[in-house]
Coordinates of C-alpha atoms in Angstrom, one line a residue:
X273 CA 0.2 0.0 0.3
X274 CA 3.0 2.2 1.0
X275 CA 4.0 2.4 -2.8
X276 CA 0.3 3.3 -4.0
X277 CA 0.2 6.4 -1.5
X278 CA 3.3 7.2 -2.8
X279 CA 2.1 7.4 -6.3
X280 CA -1.0 9.4 -5.1
X281 CA 1.4 11.6 -3.8
X282 CA 3.4 12.6 -6.9
X283 CA 0.0 12.4 -8.4
X284 CA -1.2 15.5 -6.2
X285 CA 2.0 17.5 -6.6
X286 CA 1.6 16.9 -10.1
X287 CA -1.7 18.7 -10.1
X288 CA -1.2 21.4 -7.9
X289 CA 1.5 21.5 -9.5
X290 CA 3.5 22.5 -6.0
X291 CA 6.3 20.7 -4.3
X292 CA 6.6 18.8 -1.5
X293 CA 8.4 21.6 0.4
X294 CA 5.6 24.0 -0.1
X295 CA 3.1 21.6 1.1
X296 CA 5.9 20.5 4.0
X297 CA 6.0 24.9 4.8
X298 CA 2.5 25.0 4.9
X299 CA 1.9 21.9 7.4
X300 CA 4.6 23.6 9.8
X301 CA 2.9 26.4 10.6
X302 CA 0.2 24.2 12.4
X303 CA 2.5 21.2 13.8
X304 CA 2.2 21.9 16.9
X305 CA -1.5 21.6 16.8
X306 CA -1.3 18.1 14.4
X307 CA 1.1 16.7 17.3
X308 CA -1.6 17.3 19.8
X309 CA -4.2 15.1 17.9
X310 CA -1.5 12.3 18.9
X311 CA -1.6 10.6 22.6
X312 CA 1.5 10.2 23.7
X313 CA 3.8 11.8 20.5
X314 CA 7.0 12.8 21.6
X315 CA 9.5 13.9 19.2
X316 CA 12.1 16.4 20.8
X317 CA 15.1 15.9 20.6
X318 CA 14.9 13.4 17.5
X319 CA 16.6 14.9 14.6
X320 CA 14.9 14.6 11.5
X321 CA 11.7 13.3 13.5
X322 CA 9.5 16.3 12.4
X323 CA 9.9 16.3 9.3
X324 CA 9.4 12.9 8.7
X325 CA 6.4 13.0 10.3
X326 CA 5.3 15.9 8.1
X327 CA 5.9 14.0 5.4
X328 CA 3.5 11.1 6.7
X329 CA 0.8 13.0 7.4
X330 CA 0.8 14.7 3.4
X331 CA 1.3 11.0 2.3
X332 CA -1.9 10.0 4.1
X333 CA -3.6 13.1 3.2
X334 CA -2.9 12.7 -0.4
X335 CA -4.2 9.3 -0.8
X336 CA -7.2 10.1 1.2
X337 CA -7.8 12.6 -1.4
X338 CA -6.8 10.7 -4.6
X339 CA -8.8 8.2 -3.3
X340 CA -12.2 10.3 -2.5
X341 CA -11.6 12.2 -6.1
X342 CA -11.2 8.9 -8.0
X343 CA -14.7 7.8 -7.2
X344 CA -16.5 10.9 -8.5
X345 CA -15.6 9.6 -11.4
X346 CA -13.5 12.7 -13.0
X347 CA -11.1 12.7 -15.2
X348 CA -8.1 12.0 -13.0
X349 CA -5.1 11.0 -14.9
X350 CA -4.8 7.3 -13.9
X351 CA -5.2 4.6 -16.4
X352 CA -8.7 2.7 -16.0
X353 CA -7.9 -0.8 -14.6
X354 CA -5.7 1.1 -12.3
X355 CA -6.2 -1.4 -9.0
X356 CA -6.2 1.4 -6.8
X357 CA -6.8 4.6 -8.3
X358 CA -9.8 4.1 -10.9
X359 CA -14.1 3.5 -10.6
X360 CA -13.3 -0.4 -11.2
X361 CA -11.2 -0.7 -8.1
X362 CA -12.3 -3.5 -5.9
X363 CA -10.2 -2.3 -3.1
X364 CA -12.0 1.3 -2.6
X365 CA -15.3 -0.3 -0.4
X366 CA -12.3 -1.4 1.8
X367 CA -10.5 1.9 2.1
X368 CA -14.0 3.9 2.3
X369 CA -14.6 1.3 5.7
X370 CA -11.2 2.1 7.3
X371 CA -10.7 5.3 6.6
X372 CA -13.7 5.3 9.2
X373 CA -11.6 3.0 11.6
X374 CA -11.5 5.4 15.1
X375 CA -7.4 4.4 15.5
X376 CA -7.0 5.4 11.5
X377 CA -8.1 8.9 11.6
X378 CA -5.9 11.3 10.1
X379 CA -6.7 15.1 11.5
X380 CA -8.3 17.3 9.1
X381 CA -6.6 19.8 9.5
X382 CA -3.7 17.9 7.4
X383 CA -6.8 18.2 4.1
X384 CA -7.5 21.1 5.0
X385 CA -3.8 22.9 4.1
X386 CA -3.3 20.7 1.1
X387 CA -6.6 21.5 -0.5
X388 CA -5.7 25.2 0.4
X389 CA -2.1 25.6 -1.1
X390 CA -4.2 24.4 -4.2
X391 CA -6.9 27.3 -3.9
X392 CA -9.8 25.4 -2.6
X393 CA -12.2 26.3 -0.3
X394 CA -12.4 24.1 3.3
X395 CA -15.5 23.0 3.0
X396 CA -15.1 21.5 -0.2
X397 CA -13.2 18.8 1.3
X398 CA -16.0 18.3 3.7
X399 CA -18.3 17.9 0.8
X400 CA -16.0 15.4 -1.2
X401 CA -16.0 13.3 2.0
X402 CA -20.0 13.6 2.6
X403 CA -20.3 12.5 -1.4
X404 CA -17.6 9.8 -1.0
X405 CA -20.0 8.1 1.6
X406 CA -23.2 8.6 0.1
X407 CA -24.7 11.3 2.3
X408 CA -24.5 14.9 0.5
X409 CA -28.2 15.5 -0.3
X410 CA -27.4 19.1 0.2
X411 CA -26.1 19.7 3.7
X412 CA -25.6 22.9 5.4
X413 CA -21.9 24.3 5.8
X414 CA -20.3 22.0 8.8
X415 CA -17.4 24.0 9.0
X416 CA -13.9 22.9 10.7
X417 CA -14.3 19.0 11.7
X418 CA -11.6 17.1 13.7
X419 CA -11.4 14.0 11.1
X420 CA -13.2 11.9 8.3
X421 CA -14.8 10.0 11.0
X422 CA -16.2 14.1 12.5
X423 CA -17.6 14.6 9.1
X424 CA -19.2 11.2 8.7
X425 CA -21.3 11.5 12.0
X426 CA -22.3 15.7 11.5
X427 CA -23.3 14.3 7.7
X428 CA -25.9 11.4 9.4
X429 CA -27.4 14.1 12.1
X430 CA -27.3 17.1 9.6
X431 CA -30.4 18.2 7.7
X432 CA -30.3 19.8 4.5
X433 CA -30.4 23.4 4.1
X434 CA -33.5 23.5 2.6
X435 CA -35.1 21.1 5.5
X436 CA -33.4 23.5 8.0
X437 CA -34.9 26.7 6.5
X438 CA -38.2 25.1 6.8
X439 CA -37.8 24.4 10.3
X440 CA -36.7 27.5 11.2
X441 CA -39.3 29.8 8.9
X442 CA -42.2 27.4 10.9
X443 CA -40.5 28.1 14.6
X444 CA -40.1 31.9 13.8
X445 CA -43.7 32.0 13.0
X446 CA -45.2 30.0 16.4
X447 CA -43.6 32.9 18.2
X448 CA -44.6 35.9 15.8
X449 CA -48.1 34.5 16.0
X450 CA -48.4 34.6 20.0
X451 CA -45.0 36.1 21.3
X452 CA -43.1 39.3 21.0
X453 CA -40.7 39.7 18.3
X454 CA -37.8 40.1 20.9
X455 CA -37.0 36.7 22.8
X456 CA -36.7 36.9 26.4
X457 CA -33.0 36.3 27.9
X458 CA -35.0 34.3 30.7
X459 CA -36.5 31.9 28.3
X460 CA -33.6 32.0 26.2
X461 CA -31.5 30.9 29.1
X462 CA -34.5 28.3 30.2
X463 CA -34.4 26.7 26.9
X464 CA -30.7 26.4 26.2
X465 CA -30.6 24.6 29.5
X466 CA -33.3 21.9 28.5
X467 CA -31.7 21.9 25.0
X468 CA -27.5 21.3 27.0
X469 CA -29.5 18.8 29.3
X470 CA -31.1 16.6 26.1
X471 CA -27.5 16.6 24.6
X472 CA -29.1 18.7 21.2
X473 CA -26.4 21.3 21.6
X474 CA -22.2 20.4 21.6
X475 CA -20.0 22.3 22.9
X476 CA -18.6 24.7 21.1
X477 CA -22.1 26.6 19.5
X478 CA -23.3 29.8 19.6
X479 CA -27.1 30.7 20.6
X480 CA -29.7 33.4 19.9
X481 CA -28.9 36.7 18.2
X482 CA -26.6 39.3 18.2
X483 CA -27.4 41.3 21.4
X484 CA -27.9 37.6 22.7
X485 CA -24.8 36.3 21.9
X486 CA -23.0 33.7 24.5
X487 CA -19.3 31.2 23.5
X488 CA -22.0 28.6 22.3
X489 CA -23.4 28.8 18.6
X490 CA -26.5 27.2 16.8
X491 CA -27.8 28.3 14.0
X492 CA -31.0 27.0 13.9
X493 CA -31.9 27.9 17.5
X494 CA -35.0 29.2 18.4
X495 CA -37.7 29.2 21.3
X496 CA -40.8 27.8 20.4
X497 CA -44.4 28.7 21.7
X498 CA -44.3 25.8 23.6
X499 CA -40.9 26.9 24.9
X500 CA -43.2 30.0 26.1
X501 CA -45.6 28.1 27.1
X502 CA -43.4 25.8 30.0
X503 CA -41.9 29.1 31.1
X504 CA -45.1 30.7 31.9
X505 CA -46.4 26.9 33.1
X506 CA -43.3 26.6 35.5
X507 CA -43.0 30.5 36.7
X508 CA -39.6 30.7 34.6
X509 CA -41.3 33.8 32.5
X510 CA -40.7 37.4 34.1
X511 CA -38.0 35.8 37.0
X512 CA -35.5 38.2 37.0
X513 CA -31.9 35.9 37.9
X514 CA -30.5 33.4 36.9
X515 CA -29.9 31.5 39.7
X516 CA -33.5 31.1 40.6
X517 CA -34.5 29.5 36.4
X518 CA -31.4 27.1 37.0
X519 CA -33.0 26.1 40.0
X520 CA -36.7 25.8 38.6
X521 CA -34.8 23.7 35.5
X522 CA -33.0 20.8 37.7
X523 CA -34.1 17.7 37.3
X524 CA -38.2 17.0 38.8
X525 CA -38.7 13.6 40.5
X526 CA -38.9 11.1 37.5
X527 CA -42.6 9.8 36.4
X528 CA -43.2 6.3 37.3
X529 CA -43.4 5.6 34.1
X530 CA -40.9 7.6 32.2
X531 CA -38.5 4.4 31.9
X532 CA -40.9 1.7 30.7
X533 CA -39.1 -0.7 28.7
X534 CA -40.0 0.6 24.8
X535 CA -42.2 -2.5 22.7
X536 CA -41.0 -3.9 19.6
X537 CA -42.1 -2.6 16.2
X538 CA -44.2 -5.1 16.1
X539 CA -46.0 -5.0 19.5
X540 CA -46.4 -1.1 18.7
X541 CA -47.9 -1.9 15.4
X542 CA -50.5 -3.8 17.0
X543 CA -51.0 -1.1 19.8
X544 CA -51.8 1.2 16.8
X545 CA -48.6 3.0 16.3
X546 CA -47.9 3.4 12.7
X547 CA -44.6 3.7 11.2
X548 CA -43.4 6.5 8.8
X549 CA -40.8 7.5 7.2
X550 CA -39.4 11.1 8.0
X551 CA -38.7 14.1 5.6
X552 CA -35.5 13.8 5.9
X553 CA -32.8 11.0 5.8
X554 CA -31.0 12.8 9.4
X555 CA -30.7 10.1 12.3
X556 CA -32.3 13.0 14.5
X557 CA -35.3 13.4 12.0
X558 CA -37.4 11.3 14.5
X559 CA -41.5 12.0 16.2
X560 CA -44.2 10.0 16.6
X561 CA -43.5 7.7 15.2
X562 CA -41.1 9.0 12.2
X563 CA -38.1 7.6 11.2
X564 CA -35.3 8.5 8.1
X565 CA -34.4 5.7 6.4
X566 CA -31.6 4.1 6.8
X567 CA -29.9 1.7 4.6
X568 CA -28.3 -1.4 6.6
X569 CA -25.2 -2.8 4.3
X570 CA -21.7 -4.7 5.1
X571 CA -20.3 -2.0 6.5
X572 CA -23.0 -0.5 8.9
X573 CA -21.6 -2.2 11.7
X574 CA -18.3 -1.1 11.5
X575 CA -19.1 2.2 10.7
X576 CA -21.5 2.8 13.7
X577 CA -19.8 1.6 16.4
X578 CA -16.7 3.7 15.2
X579 CA -19.0 6.4 15.5
X580 CA -20.6 5.6 18.5
X581 CA -17.1 4.9 20.0
X582 CA -16.2 8.6 19.2
X583 CA -19.1 9.9 20.6
X584 CA -18.5 8.0 24.0
X585 CA -15.0 8.9 24.4
X586 CA -14.8 12.5 22.6
X587 CA -16.3 15.2 25.1
X588 CA -18.4 17.8 23.8
X589 CA -19.7 15.2 20.6
X590 CA -23.2 14.8 22.0
X591 CA -24.9 11.2 21.9
X592 CA -26.9 11.4 18.3
X593 CA -26.3 8.3 17.0
X594 CA -25.8 6.6 19.9
X595 CA -29.1 7.4 20.9
X596 CA -30.5 6.7 17.7
X597 CA -28.6 3.1 17.8
X598 CA -30.5 2.3 21.3
X599 CA -33.8 3.8 20.2
X600 CA -33.6 1.0 17.3
X601 CA -32.8 -1.7 19.5
X602 CA -35.1 -1.0 21.6
X603 CA -37.8 -1.9 18.8
X604 CA -36.2 -4.5 17.1
X605 CA -36.3 -7.8 18.4
X606 CA -36.7 -10.5 16.1
X607 CA -37.1 -10.8 12.7
X608 CA -40.7 -10.0 12.7
X609 CA -39.7 -6.2 13.5
X610 CA -37.1 -5.8 10.5
X611 CA -40.0 -7.3 8.1
X612 CA -42.5 -4.4 9.0
X613 CA -39.8 -1.3 8.9
X614 CA -38.7 -2.8 5.8
X615 CA -42.5 -2.9 4.4
X616 CA -42.4 0.6 5.5
X617 CA -39.7 2.0 3.8
X618 CA -37.4 2.5 6.9
X619 CA -35.1 -0.1 6.5
X620 CA -33.3 -1.2 3.2
X621 CA -32.1 -4.5 3.8
X622 CA -28.5 -5.0 1.8
X623 CA -27.3 -7.8 3.9
X624 CA -29.5 -10.3 3.7
X625 CA -32.1 -12.1 5.9
X626 CA -34.2 -10.1 8.3
X627 CA -33.0 -11.9 11.1
X628 CA -29.5 -10.8 9.8
X629 CA -30.7 -7.0 10.6
X630 CA -32.4 -7.8 14.1
X631 CA -28.8 -9.2 15.5
X632 CA -26.8 -6.3 14.1
X633 CA -28.5 -3.5 16.0
X634 CA -28.9 -6.1 18.9
X635 CA -25.0 -6.6 19.1
X636 CA -24.6 -2.9 18.5
X637 CA -25.7 -1.8 21.6
X638 CA -24.4 -4.9 24.0
X639 CA -23.2 -3.3 27.3
X640 CA -24.1 0.5 26.0
X641 CA -25.7 2.6 28.1
X642 CA -27.3 6.1 27.5
X643 CA -28.4 9.2 30.2
X644 CA -32.1 8.8 30.5
X645 CA -32.1 12.4 29.6
X646 CA -31.2 12.0 25.8
X647 CA -32.3 13.4 22.5
X648 CA -34.9 10.8 22.1
X649 CA -36.7 11.1 25.7
X650 CA -39.7 12.4 24.6
X651 CA -40.8 10.8 21.7
X652 CA -40.0 7.7 24.2
X653 CA -42.4 8.9 26.0
X654 CA -45.0 9.7 24.4
X655 CA -44.9 5.7 22.6
X656 CA -45.2 4.7 26.8
X657 CA -48.3 7.2 27.1
X658 CA -50.1 5.8 23.9
X659 CA -49.2 2.2 25.0
X660 CA -50.2 3.0 28.6
X661 CA -53.7 3.6 27.9
X662 CA -56.5 1.0 28.4
X663 CA -58.0 1.3 24.6
X664 CA -54.5 0.7 23.0
X665 CA -53.7 -1.6 25.7
X666 CA -56.9 -3.6 24.4
X667 CA -56.8 -2.9 20.7
X668 CA -52.9 -4.6 20.9
X669 CA -54.7 -7.8 22.9
X670 CA -57.0 -8.2 20.3
X671 CA -54.9 -7.9 17.5
X672 CA -52.3 -10.4 18.7
X673 CA -55.1 -13.2 20.1
X674 CA -57.5 -12.9 17.7
X675 CA -56.9 -11.2 14.7
X676 CA -53.5 -12.2 13.4
X677 CA -55.1 -15.6 12.2
X678 CA -58.1 -15.4 9.5
X679 CA -59.8 -18.4 11.3
X680 CA -60.0 -17.0 13.8
X681 CA -60.8 -13.8 12.9
X682 CA -63.5 -16.0 11.2
X683 CA -64.7 -17.6 14.3
X684 CA -64.9 -14.0 16.5
X685 CA -67.6 -13.3 13.5
X686 CA -69.5 -16.2 13.7
X687 CA -69.4 -16.2 17.8
X688 CA -70.6 -12.5 17.7
X689 CA -73.3 -13.0 14.9
X690 CA -74.4 -16.0 17.0
X691 CA -74.5 -14.2 20.3
X692 CA -76.6 -11.2 18.1
X693 CA -78.9 -13.6 17.2
X694 CA -79.2 -15.1 20.5
X695 CA -79.8 -11.6 22.1
X696 CA -82.6 -11.4 19.2
X697 CA -84.4 -14.3 20.2
X698 CA -84.7 -13.8 23.7
X699 CA -86.2 -10.8 23.4
X700 CA -88.6 -11.8 20.7
X701 CA -89.2 -14.6 23.2
X702 CA -89.7 -11.8 26.2
X703 CA -92.2 -9.3 24.2
X704 CA -94.4 -12.4 23.1
X705 CA -95.0 -13.9 26.8
X706 CA -96.0 -10.2 27.4

């Protein structure tokens, strides 16, 4: 593979019309930041090791860029039957999977510097990675990311610019119809605490208008009408002290049914919950009960395990993907649940049997725990409330015991018919007697 990496570096340098020394000088500006990305990397006092480190960074970065560029199908100067850098390369799927392994991550700063020297914008690298992993559906700008795995994770969770714009407009319209245009700082702070508690915001994001900005950034954040209603109901609206608001926002006593185990998809279907596909493919776009379309292929387990590990180990990475996988594990127990979700267009199975998909989701969540205040807690509570209603419990009982077998249905209809005839006969007998 080293031979192919050298070929990729040579082709990249040739196309950019720059020398290796030029790129090394560019990376030398961020050398300390690159070294800080690696654990226990000590090159002090070792002559020539700094240059060797930068050369390794350049070689790895050029190889990744050439692989992704080749996958786009553009003219790249390689022969059509090239074993690595061609559209017919059999090894590309394996490289695509290995690029997401946590131990193989190369700092995105390397790719940004290489492309910047080629007069390209940083965002082009992000979009190239999203395209490489079939996640390029008009995603919003990501800014600088940590590595390819970070871009992949954000691509799974982010909405397209169109869907995000529509959701922002709906949120603003809700406020404009019932609340003053100026967002009350108290409501802003209370809503921010709730979103942080639910893991909906990440460290380094920014909230609010220019006058109300903090060190947190979230371009699509706007308190909704429900946020104002919650603020009034809890007595937050009108408070003048931040400590009072924080006290009010402390977790309350856990409700009796808050942590009920979520039933499987087939049981939820029996209880009258119909599954539908979400409008977007973002793993955060889950409501009661709409789920995003997901492709389950041979690389699914490896890719998602690496993302879940990254979310667990990296502070501030949030747990959006882990929450989704645990939710899917809750509603998938066996092949019947997978068959139901596949019939509704939610799961696209390309690994074989439905049983294999069920085992895959169940294996992903072994010994994986998540805080109760995850981003899907509200959806889980809605499901529990629906299933605990008496009429829905009776409906599920009827579906499970009487309405699955056609012969059982016929016998139930015959029983009801005979019972009705018996009542009519009794009524006529009583009328004749009197």
